Short mmCIF file of C-alpha atoms and ligand atoms in Angstrom, two decimals:
data_model
loop_
_atom_site.label_atom_id
_atom_site.label_comp_id
_atom_site.label_asym_id
_atom_site.label_seq_id
_atom_site.Cartn_x
_atom_site.Cartn_y
_atom_site.Cartn_z
CA MET I 1 198.77 64.49 51.04
CA THR I 2 200.98 65.99 53.72
CA LEU I 3 199.07 67.98 56.28
CA ASP I 4 200.48 70.96 58.05
CA GLN I 5 199.05 72.40 61.22
CA ALA I 6 199.41 76.06 60.20
CA THR I 7 197.23 75.57 57.09
CA ILE I 8 194.64 73.66 59.10
CA ASP I 9 194.53 76.40 61.74
CA ARG I 10 194.18 79.11 59.11
CA LEU I 11 191.28 77.30 57.43
CA ALA I 12 189.65 76.67 60.80
CA ALA I 13 189.67 80.37 61.66
CA ALA I 14 187.53 81.30 58.64
CA PRO I 15 183.97 82.38 59.46
CA VAL I 16 181.20 80.16 58.05
CA ALA I 17 178.29 81.90 56.30
CA PRO I 18 174.73 80.98 57.31
CA ALA I 19 173.80 77.85 55.38
CA LYS I 20 170.87 77.77 52.95
CA LEU I 21 168.89 75.10 51.12
CA LEU I 22 169.61 74.10 47.53
CA ILE I 23 166.38 73.72 45.59
CA ASN I 24 166.30 73.60 41.81
CA GLY I 25 169.80 75.02 41.58
CA GLU I 26 168.94 78.06 43.73
CA TRP I 27 170.12 78.78 47.26
CA THR I 28 167.11 79.70 49.37
CA GLU I 29 166.27 80.41 53.01
CA GLY I 30 164.11 77.75 54.63
CA GLU I 31 160.64 78.63 55.93
CA GLY I 32 161.56 77.26 59.37
CA GLU I 33 163.57 79.04 62.05
CA PRO I 34 167.34 78.75 61.27
CA MET I 35 169.10 76.32 63.62
CA PRO I 36 172.36 77.16 65.42
CA VAL I 37 175.36 75.03 64.45
CA LEU I 38 177.49 74.30 67.51
CA SER I 39 181.02 73.00 67.07
CA PRO I 40 181.77 69.90 69.16
CA ILE I 41 185.35 71.17 69.47
CA ASP I 42 184.46 73.87 72.00
CA GLY I 43 180.68 74.18 71.97
CA SER I 44 180.90 77.54 70.16
CA ARG I 45 178.30 78.71 67.66
CA MET I 46 179.78 78.38 64.16
CA THR I 47 176.89 79.51 62.00
CA THR I 48 173.24 78.73 61.37
CA LEU I 49 171.55 76.08 59.27
CA ALA I 50 168.39 76.62 57.25
CA SER I 51 165.43 74.62 58.44
CA ALA I 52 163.33 73.25 55.59
CA SER I 53 159.57 73.16 56.20
CA ALA I 54 157.26 70.56 54.67
CA GLY I 55 156.57 73.13 51.94
CA ASP I 56 160.29 73.57 51.20
CA VAL I 57 160.69 69.79 51.00
CA ALA I 58 157.71 69.55 48.63
CA ARG I 59 159.34 72.15 46.38
CA ALA I 60 162.64 70.26 46.40
CA CYS I 61 160.92 66.99 45.54
CA ALA I 62 158.87 68.67 42.78
CA ALA I 63 162.07 70.15 41.33
CA ALA I 64 163.73 66.74 41.40
CA ARG I 65 160.67 65.17 39.76
CA ALA I 66 160.56 67.83 37.02
CA ALA I 67 164.29 67.40 36.33
CA PHE I 68 163.79 63.67 36.03
CA GLU I 69 160.73 63.90 33.79
CA ASP I 70 162.28 66.31 31.28
CA GLY I 71 165.34 64.09 30.98
CA ARG I 72 167.95 66.84 31.45
CA TRP I 73 170.20 64.36 33.26
CA ARG I 74 169.00 60.83 32.56
CA ASN I 75 168.94 61.43 28.79
CA MET I 76 172.38 62.98 28.68
CA ALA I 77 174.83 60.70 26.85
CA PRO I 78 176.45 58.34 29.36
CA ALA I 79 179.90 59.63 28.42
CA ALA I 80 178.77 63.18 29.22
CA ARG I 81 177.28 62.18 32.59
CA LYS I 82 180.45 60.31 33.34
CA ALA I 83 182.54 63.40 32.57
CA VAL I 84 180.43 65.50 34.96
CA LEU I 85 180.88 63.03 37.82
CA HIS I 86 184.62 62.83 37.16
CA ARG I 87 184.75 66.63 37.22
CA LEU I 88 182.96 66.58 40.58
CA ALA I 89 185.54 64.12 41.93
CA ASP I 90 188.31 66.46 40.72
CA LEU I 91 186.66 69.44 42.44
CA ILE I 92 186.40 67.48 45.70
CA ASP I 93 190.11 66.67 45.40
CA ARG I 94 190.87 70.35 44.78
CA GLU I 95 189.11 71.17 48.06
CA THR I 96 190.25 68.26 50.18
CA LEU I 97 191.62 70.22 53.08
CA PRO I 98 188.99 73.00 53.24
CA LEU I 99 186.25 70.34 53.10
CA ALA I 100 187.92 68.21 55.75
CA VAL I 101 188.45 71.15 58.11
CA LEU I 102 184.88 72.38 57.66
CA GLY I 103 183.62 68.88 58.39
CA VAL I 104 185.77 68.48 61.50
CA ARG I 105 184.51 71.80 62.88
CA ASP I 106 180.97 70.57 62.29
CA ASN I 107 181.13 66.94 63.46
CA GLY I 108 184.31 66.47 65.56
CA THR I 109 186.14 63.68 63.65
CA ASP I 110 189.94 63.94 64.00
CA ILE I 111 191.49 65.65 61.00
CA GLY I 112 193.89 62.82 60.14
CA MET I 113 191.00 60.45 59.67
CA ALA I 114 188.63 63.01 58.15
CA VAL I 115 190.92 63.87 55.22
CA LYS I 116 190.95 60.29 53.98
CA ALA I 117 187.53 59.13 55.11
CA GLU I 118 185.57 62.19 54.06
CA PRO I 119 186.67 64.14 50.94
CA GLY I 120 189.16 61.39 50.09
CA SER I 121 186.59 58.64 50.01
CA ALA I 122 183.87 60.85 48.48
CA ALA I 123 186.10 61.65 45.48
CA GLN I 124 186.94 57.99 45.08
CA THR I 125 183.25 57.04 45.25
CA PHE I 126 182.24 59.56 42.56
CA ARG I 127 185.04 58.26 40.33
CA TYR I 128 184.04 54.65 40.89
CA TYR I 129 180.41 55.25 39.89
CA ALA I 130 181.39 57.59 37.06
CA GLU I 131 183.35 54.67 35.63
CA ALA I 132 180.55 52.20 36.37
CA LEU I 133 177.72 54.08 34.69
CA ASP I 134 178.46 53.03 31.10
CA LYS I 135 179.15 49.44 32.03
CA VAL I 136 175.62 48.56 33.08
CA TYR I 137 173.94 46.66 30.27
CA GLY I 138 170.45 45.38 29.69
CA GLU I 139 169.81 41.67 29.04
CA ILE I 140 168.16 39.49 26.45
CA ALA I 141 166.30 36.61 28.07
CA PRO I 142 166.55 33.03 26.70
CA VAL I 143 162.86 32.64 25.78
CA GLN I 144 161.15 30.88 22.84
CA SER I 145 162.49 31.79 19.42
CA ASN I 146 159.48 33.78 18.21
CA VAL I 147 159.82 36.30 21.05
CA LEU I 148 162.45 38.87 21.86
CA ALA I 149 162.44 39.51 25.62
CA MET I 150 164.68 42.40 26.59
CA ILE I 151 165.30 43.46 30.16
CA HIS I 152 166.03 47.16 30.49
CA ARG I 153 167.57 48.83 33.53
CA GLU I 154 165.99 52.22 34.02
CA PRO I 155 166.56 54.91 36.63
CA VAL I 156 163.93 54.80 39.38
CA GLY I 157 163.15 58.54 39.35
CA VAL I 158 163.56 60.60 42.52
CA VAL I 159 165.85 59.26 45.22
CA ALA I 160 165.68 60.70 48.74
CA ALA I 161 168.81 60.17 50.83
CA ILE I 162 168.77 60.74 54.59
CA VAL I 163 172.25 60.50 56.09
CA PRO I 164 173.86 60.68 59.53
CA TRP I 165 176.57 62.83 61.08
CA ASN I 166 179.51 60.48 61.63
CA PHE I 167 180.90 60.45 58.06
CA PRO I 168 178.57 62.75 56.14
CA LEU I 169 180.61 63.11 52.94
CA MET I 170 181.56 59.46 52.74
CA ILE I 171 178.08 58.10 53.42
CA GLY I 172 176.43 60.87 51.39
CA ALA I 173 178.62 59.98 48.41
CA TRP I 174 177.84 56.27 48.80
CA LYS I 175 174.20 57.16 48.08
CA VAL I 176 174.33 60.24 45.86
CA ALA I 177 177.02 58.98 43.47
CA PRO I 178 175.35 55.71 42.34
CA ALA I 179 171.92 57.41 42.30
CA LEU I 180 173.21 60.15 39.96
CA ALA I 181 175.27 57.68 37.94
CA MET I 182 172.13 55.74 37.06
CA GLY I 183 170.36 58.93 35.89
CA ASN I 184 168.15 59.66 38.89
CA SER I 185 167.40 62.96 40.61
CA VAL I 186 168.29 63.29 44.28
CA VAL I 187 167.00 65.14 47.33
CA LEU I 188 169.53 64.84 50.14
CA LYS I 189 168.77 65.45 53.81
CA PRO I 190 171.97 65.65 55.90
CA ALA I 191 172.01 65.32 59.69
CA GLU I 192 171.43 68.47 61.74
CA THR I 193 174.93 68.26 63.24
CA ALA I 194 176.82 67.57 60.00
CA SER I 195 175.27 69.37 57.05
CA LEU I 196 177.92 71.89 56.02
CA THR I 197 180.20 69.71 53.89
CA LEU I 198 177.28 68.16 52.02
CA LEU I 199 175.99 71.62 51.13
CA ARG I 200 179.43 72.42 49.75
CA LEU I 201 179.39 69.12 47.84
CA ALA I 202 176.14 70.17 46.19
CA GLU I 203 177.68 73.51 45.25
CA LEU I 204 180.61 71.69 43.67
CA ALA I 205 178.17 69.40 41.83
CA LEU I 206 176.56 72.44 40.20
CA GLU I 207 180.01 73.73 39.24
CA ALA I 208 180.87 70.33 37.77
CA GLY I 209 177.81 70.49 35.52
CA VAL I 210 175.09 68.51 37.33
CA PRO I 211 172.03 70.34 35.96
CA PRO I 212 169.89 72.41 38.38
CA GLY I 213 167.14 70.40 40.06
CA VAL I 214 168.97 67.10 39.70
CA PHE I 215 170.70 67.32 43.09
CA ASN I 216 168.84 69.19 45.84
CA VAL I 217 169.73 69.53 49.53
CA VAL I 218 167.26 70.21 52.34
CA THR I 219 168.53 70.67 55.88
CA GLY I 220 166.60 70.78 59.14
CA PRO I 221 165.27 68.63 61.97
CA GLY I 222 164.68 64.95 61.30
CA ARG I 223 161.15 65.06 62.65
CA VAL I 224 160.20 67.93 60.31
CA THR I 225 162.40 67.96 57.22
CA GLY I 226 163.28 64.26 57.19
CA GLU I 227 159.71 63.23 57.89
CA ALA I 228 158.33 65.40 55.06
CA LEU I 229 160.85 63.89 52.67
CA ALA I 230 160.03 60.33 53.68
CA LEU I 231 156.30 61.03 53.29
CA SER I 232 156.67 62.73 49.89
CA PRO I 233 154.65 61.18 47.06
CA ASP I 234 157.33 62.43 44.66
CA VAL I 235 160.03 60.17 46.13
CA ASP I 236 160.41 56.73 44.53
CA VAL I 237 163.26 55.31 46.59
CA LEU I 238 164.44 56.28 50.06
CA VAL I 239 167.98 55.41 51.13
CA PHE I 240 168.98 55.90 54.74
CA THR I 241 171.79 55.43 57.21
CA GLY I 242 171.04 56.05 60.87
CA SER I 243 169.36 54.61 63.92
CA GLY I 244 166.97 51.68 64.06
CA ALA I 245 164.31 53.88 65.67
CA THR I 246 164.34 56.26 62.70
CA GLY I 247 164.52 53.34 60.26
CA ARG I 248 161.29 51.96 61.72
CA ARG I 249 159.62 55.34 61.30
CA LEU I 250 160.74 55.56 57.68
CA LEU I 251 159.04 52.26 56.88
CA GLN I 252 155.87 53.61 58.48
CA TYR I 253 156.08 56.82 56.43
CA SER I 254 156.51 54.73 53.32
CA ALA I 255 153.43 52.67 54.18
CA GLN I 256 151.45 55.85 54.93
CA SER I 257 152.41 57.49 51.65
CA ASN I 258 153.32 55.87 48.34
CA LEU I 259 155.07 52.60 49.34
CA LYS I 260 158.40 54.04 48.25
CA ARG I 261 161.17 51.44 48.47
CA CYS I 262 163.33 51.92 51.59
CA TYR I 263 166.91 50.79 51.95
CA LEU I 264 168.14 51.09 55.52
CA GLU I 265 171.60 50.86 57.07
CA LEU I 266 170.96 50.80 60.81
CA GLY I 267 174.25 50.26 62.60
CA GLY I 268 175.46 47.35 64.64
CA LYS I 269 176.88 45.83 67.77
CA SER I 270 179.67 44.06 66.00
CA PRO I 271 181.61 41.25 67.69
CA ASN I 272 185.39 41.19 67.50
CA ILE I 273 186.34 37.63 68.49
CA VAL I 274 189.81 36.78 69.73
CA PHE I 275 190.85 33.14 70.05
CA ALA I 276 193.89 32.16 72.12
CA ASP I 277 195.52 30.89 68.90
CA ALA I 278 195.45 34.33 67.23
CA PRO I 279 198.65 34.78 65.20
CA ASP I 280 199.76 37.82 67.23
CA LEU I 281 197.78 38.70 70.35
CA GLY I 282 199.66 41.98 70.79
CA ALA I 283 198.73 43.14 67.29
CA ALA I 284 195.15 41.95 67.86
CA ALA I 285 194.92 44.03 71.05
CA LYS I 286 196.07 47.18 69.26
CA ALA I 287 193.65 46.51 66.39
CA ALA I 288 190.81 45.88 68.84
CA ALA I 289 191.45 49.32 70.37
CA MET I 290 191.37 50.95 66.94
CA ALA I 291 188.26 48.97 66.02
CA ILE I 292 186.23 50.64 68.75
CA PHE I 293 187.96 53.94 69.50
CA ARG I 294 188.65 55.46 66.08
CA ASN I 295 186.33 58.38 65.45
CA ALA I 296 185.39 58.11 69.14
CA GLY I 297 183.43 54.94 68.41
CA GLN I 298 181.12 56.79 66.03
CA VAL I 299 181.45 54.20 63.29
CA CYS I 300 178.62 51.91 62.21
CA VAL I 301 180.97 48.92 61.82
CA ALA I 302 182.84 49.60 65.11
CA GLY I 303 184.00 46.43 66.88
CA SER I 304 182.00 47.31 69.97
CA ARG I 305 181.77 43.84 71.54
CA LEU I 306 185.06 42.13 72.26
CA LEU I 307 184.70 38.38 72.82
CA VAL I 308 187.94 36.90 74.17
CA GLU I 309 188.87 33.30 74.90
CA ALA I 310 188.99 33.00 78.70
CA SER I 311 192.54 31.61 78.83
CA VAL I 312 193.98 34.88 77.42
CA HIS I 313 191.29 37.28 78.64
CA ASP I 314 193.19 39.09 81.41
CA ARG I 315 196.39 39.47 79.45
CA PHE I 316 194.54 40.61 76.35
CA VAL I 317 192.41 43.18 78.18
CA ALA I 318 195.52 44.59 79.86
CA GLU I 319 197.27 45.04 76.49
CA LEU I 320 194.17 46.56 74.96
CA ALA I 321 193.84 49.00 77.86
CA GLU I 322 197.49 49.98 77.42
CA ALA I 323 196.94 50.65 73.71
CA ALA I 324 193.78 52.65 74.43
CA LYS I 325 195.53 54.82 77.03
CA LYS I 326 198.12 55.79 74.42
CA MET I 327 195.43 57.15 72.08
CA LYS I 328 195.32 60.89 72.55
CA VAL I 329 191.89 62.44 73.03
CA GLY I 330 191.81 66.08 72.05
CA ASN I 331 191.00 68.89 69.66
CA PRO I 332 190.15 67.09 66.40
CA LEU I 333 191.88 69.82 64.37
CA SER I 334 195.21 69.01 65.99
CA LEU I 335 197.37 66.61 64.00
CA SER I 336 198.52 64.91 67.21
CA THR I 337 194.96 63.90 68.17
CA GLN I 338 193.80 60.32 67.61
CA ILE I 339 190.34 60.51 69.16
CA GLY I 340 188.42 63.70 68.45
CA ALA I 341 185.18 65.03 69.88
CA VAL I 342 181.84 63.36 70.43
CA ASN I 343 179.41 64.86 67.92
CA SER I 344 176.92 66.44 70.33
CA LEU I 345 176.22 66.91 74.00
CA THR I 346 173.16 64.65 73.68
CA GLN I 347 175.35 61.92 72.25
CA LEU I 348 177.94 62.36 75.02
CA GLU I 349 175.26 62.15 77.71
CA GLY I 350 173.91 59.00 76.06
CA ASN I 351 177.39 57.43 76.09
CA LEU I 352 177.80 58.20 79.80
CA GLY I 353 174.35 56.73 80.47
CA PHE I 354 175.46 53.45 78.89
CA VAL I 355 178.51 53.32 81.17
CA ALA I 356 176.42 54.01 84.27
CA ASP I 357 173.94 51.28 83.31
CA ALA I 358 176.76 48.82 82.60
CA ALA I 359 178.26 49.43 86.05
CA ARG I 360 174.85 48.95 87.66
CA GLU I 361 174.33 45.68 85.79
CA GLY I 362 177.63 44.20 86.97
CA GLY I 363 180.14 45.34 84.34
CA GLU I 364 183.62 46.30 85.54
CA ILE I 365 185.07 49.51 84.18
CA VAL I 366 188.74 48.86 83.40
CA ILE I 367 189.61 52.26 81.93
CA GLY I 368 187.78 55.50 81.14
CA GLY I 369 184.08 55.86 81.76
CA GLY I 370 183.91 59.64 81.96
CA ARG I 371 183.82 62.95 80.17
CA THR I 372 187.17 64.65 79.66
CA LEU I 373 188.53 68.07 78.60
CA GLU I 374 185.36 69.74 79.91
CA GLU I 375 187.29 73.01 80.31
CA THR I 376 187.41 73.35 76.50
CA GLY I 377 183.62 73.68 76.36
CA GLY I 378 183.67 70.79 73.87
CA TRP I 379 182.35 67.23 74.09
CA TYR I 380 185.04 64.64 74.75
CA MET I 381 185.05 61.20 76.31
CA ASP I 382 187.86 58.94 77.49
CA PRO I 383 188.15 55.58 75.74
CA THR I 384 186.25 53.18 77.96
CA VAL I 385 186.62 49.43 78.43
CA VAL I 386 184.01 47.49 80.42
CA THR I 387 184.56 43.80 81.20
CA ASN I 388 182.20 41.10 82.44
CA VAL I 389 179.44 42.29 80.13
CA GLN I 390 176.75 39.64 79.76
CA PRO I 391 174.30 39.07 76.88
CA GLN I 392 171.37 40.31 78.97
CA HIS I 393 173.10 43.64 79.67
CA ARG I 394 172.10 46.79 77.83
CA LEU I 395 175.73 47.41 76.82
CA TYR I 396 175.81 44.01 75.10
CA GLN I 397 172.61 44.54 73.13
CA GLN I 398 172.37 48.22 72.18
CA GLU I 399 174.57 50.35 69.98
CA VAL I 400 176.30 53.11 71.96
CA PHE I 401 177.88 54.86 68.98
CA GLY I 402 180.61 56.08 71.31
CA PRO I 403 184.04 55.03 72.65
CA VAL I 404 182.74 52.27 74.91
CA LEU I 405 183.88 48.66 74.51
CA ALA I 406 181.98 45.73 76.03
CA VAL I 407 184.19 42.71 76.83
CA THR I 408 182.89 39.17 77.36
CA PRO I 409 184.94 35.96 77.83
CA PHE I 410 184.14 32.63 76.13
CA THR I 411 185.49 29.11 76.56
CA ASP I 412 185.19 27.42 73.15
CA GLU I 413 184.33 28.02 69.51
CA ALA I 414 180.69 27.04 69.88
CA GLU I 415 180.19 29.53 72.69
CA ALA I 416 182.03 32.24 70.74
CA LEU I 417 179.67 31.76 67.79
CA ARG I 418 176.58 31.73 70.00
CA LEU I 419 177.69 34.93 71.74
CA ALA I 420 178.60 36.57 68.42
CA ASN I 421 175.09 36.06 67.05
CA ALA I 422 173.26 36.92 70.28
CA THR I 423 172.09 40.42 69.30
CA GLU I 424 169.49 41.74 66.89
CA PHE I 425 172.25 43.31 64.74
CA GLY I 426 174.32 41.80 61.95
CA LEU I 427 176.61 44.36 60.33
CA ALA I 428 180.30 43.48 60.86
CA ALA I 429 182.54 41.08 62.78
CA GLY I 430 186.20 40.21 63.35
CA VAL I 431 187.80 36.81 64.01
CA TRP I 432 191.39 36.37 65.20
CA THR I 433 192.78 32.84 64.86
CA SER I 434 195.59 30.99 63.11
CA ASN I 435 193.36 27.96 62.54
CA LEU I 436 192.23 28.21 58.92
CA SER I 437 189.31 25.81 59.28
CA ARG I 438 188.03 27.65 62.32
CA ALA I 439 188.30 30.97 60.48
CA HIS I 440 186.13 29.61 57.66
CA ARG I 441 183.65 28.05 60.09
CA MET I 442 183.28 31.38 61.85
CA VAL I 443 182.88 33.28 58.55
CA ARG I 444 180.05 30.88 57.67
CA GLY I 445 178.46 30.92 61.11
CA ILE I 446 178.42 34.61 61.93
CA ARG I 447 175.37 36.45 60.63
CA SER I 448 176.73 39.76 59.39
CA GLY I 449 177.48 41.66 56.21
CA VAL I 450 181.25 41.35 56.62
CA VAL I 451 183.59 39.16 58.67
CA HIS I 452 187.19 40.36 58.98
CA VAL I 453 189.81 37.70 59.67
CA ASN I 454 193.03 38.62 61.50
CA THR I 455 192.30 42.28 60.93
CA TYR I 456 189.41 44.60 61.69
CA GLY I 457 187.64 47.20 59.59
CA GLY I 458 189.33 46.86 56.20
CA ALA I 459 187.11 48.28 53.49
CA ASP I 460 187.13 49.36 49.88
CA ILE I 461 184.66 50.93 47.48
CA THR I 462 184.70 47.66 45.49
CA VAL I 463 183.07 45.61 48.28
CA PRO I 464 179.51 46.02 49.57
CA LEU I 465 178.57 47.36 52.98
CA SER I 466 175.38 45.56 53.80
CA GLY I 467 173.56 44.59 56.94
CA THR I 468 171.67 41.46 57.90
CA LYS I 469 169.04 41.04 60.64
CA GLN I 470 168.12 44.46 62.08
CA SER I 471 171.27 46.13 60.75
CA GLY I 472 169.36 46.81 57.57
CA ASN I 473 168.93 45.81 53.95
CA GLY I 474 170.44 46.65 50.58
CA ALA I 475 174.08 47.47 49.97
CA ASP I 476 176.09 50.65 49.85
CA LYS I 477 179.28 50.63 47.76
CA SER I 478 180.39 48.24 44.99
CA MET I 479 178.44 47.43 41.82
CA HIS I 480 175.71 45.90 44.02
CA ALA I 481 174.67 49.36 45.21
CA LEU I 482 173.51 50.19 41.68
CA ASP I 483 170.60 47.76 42.01
CA LYS I 484 168.88 50.15 44.44
CA TYR I 485 168.80 52.91 41.86
CA VAL I 486 167.41 51.05 38.84
CA ASP I 487 164.11 49.44 37.96
CA LEU I 488 163.96 46.39 35.72
CA LYS I 489 161.62 46.65 32.76
CA THR I 490 160.89 43.85 30.32
CA ALA I 491 160.09 44.47 26.67
CA TRP I 492 158.29 41.31 25.41
CA ILE I 493 158.22 41.48 21.64
CA GLN I 494 156.41 38.98 19.43
CA LEU I 495 158.51 38.40 16.34
P1 ADP L 1 171.43 59.25 65.14
O1 ADP L 1 170.80 58.73 66.40
O2 ADP L 1 172.67 58.54 64.73
O3 ADP L 1 171.51 60.74 65.08
P2 ADP L 1 169.09 59.31 63.53
O4 ADP L 1 168.44 58.12 62.93
O5 ADP L 1 168.37 60.06 64.57
O6 ADP L 1 170.49 58.78 64.00
O7 ADP L 1 169.51 60.35 62.40
C1 ADP L 1 169.96 60.00 61.13
C2 ADP L 1 169.29 60.91 60.12
O8 ADP L 1 167.88 60.69 60.19
C3 ADP L 1 169.50 62.41 60.36
O9 ADP L 1 169.65 63.06 59.12
C4 ADP L 1 168.22 62.81 61.04
O10 ADP L 1 167.90 64.17 60.85
C5 ADP L 1 167.22 61.93 60.32
N1 ADP L 1 165.96 61.71 61.06
C6 ADP L 1 165.80 61.64 62.41
N2 ADP L 1 164.49 61.43 62.71
C7 ADP L 1 163.82 61.38 61.53
C8 ADP L 1 162.44 61.18 61.17
N3 ADP L 1 161.49 61.01 62.07
N4 ADP L 1 162.14 61.17 59.85
C9 ADP L 1 163.10 61.31 58.91
N5 ADP L 1 164.38 61.53 59.19
C10 ADP L 1 164.76 61.56 60.48
#
């Protein structure tokens, strides 16, 4: 779609009504104190967000449970459920720009990226799982001839989804769409700083014909609303994207409550590895800048560790720095902006803390390192490149989730592989080389869910996003995601 600045500006000027909770198809105030929603663009107060208490969450989960038990969704003919999800995708498409603008005002992603990555990808995801839902078959097992052993795939029941703020619609859809497609009920908990578009999504779902109670949304603080959801005895499966610290807590809540299954996507510290024999070092430098700086580094698969062969290190870093300097940081609603705002002041301060620690530990700051555009009242940071980062440094080991790139040289393939695997994470990776055998060796040797070769960050709904090591478990996207939302049941019939 072609975007025009005047339409974006008009949409951005619209006031936003105080946001409520969606429980059992009804919009309700939360029992907690409403929370202010501050826009990262200029720090202004946009609206308020309802804060769901433990009681509100219990009501949402009970509504989801009741909707599941009476079969109003799971027993609908697959073709009818499919039509509803297609209708939802059409409604998202109808609202692409309003949804994208609302999301940008809430979370700070640049509008050019948000249009495709948020409503664009959410619509595509709902269509993909709408099409998938009547292509999932049961099985007949090859057992002895006097027995019929049938393996059914059944919906799990109530799915709780707790999602983050960087791509709320995209990540929300990755969880809600397959969960609904398989006939489950859902209670969704968006992040405090990116709830507005997901509330609108739920409104559109009702309009599309998802029955009341099947898709509920509770907003509020993670430690109150999220915790109550994760402790709920009514939740069968919990799906999450966010930090490792919260992921650990969720497993504890599961153990303390009903042993609900937890699927966690916990981010990364993904290595982008450039060999001297890369087909085009200039193109690799530009791609390396995009890999870390798009969405201000607030991307779980960001290429946040650049490993470069020593013989081309200086030249490569200089080209990368040049490319980064050309990326315009600014108001995310402006079409000329390439790097929008950092989501919150807390996040910005955390990013700056990483840079300060890196400098103290011996890293050299090549470009950036500081806050910018402070006069706007918003939260912006210059793209930052730090060289000489060593495996024992904090910047090497911990996810910043900001526009900060750690650069480390290596001398040969064995060292590159050792450095690549030297963190607790294992989400994504990139390898740049024209040596085919080396490319395959690296793909085999790197422990991560995806390895990009001579590109970085390519993705599609048809391929899984899955973490290894402490980046998480289970897969979002693709047909593999469906496994999280079904139980296997065997019917063993004596003939
Ligand atoms: P980030 O550091 O990227 O904000 P978090 O893991 O803190 O990541 O947040 C991701 C999601 O987890 C958000 O929706 C947040 O509200 C929720 N959350 C945070 N803490 C908890 C908690 N203790 N229990 C349940 N959910 C939580």
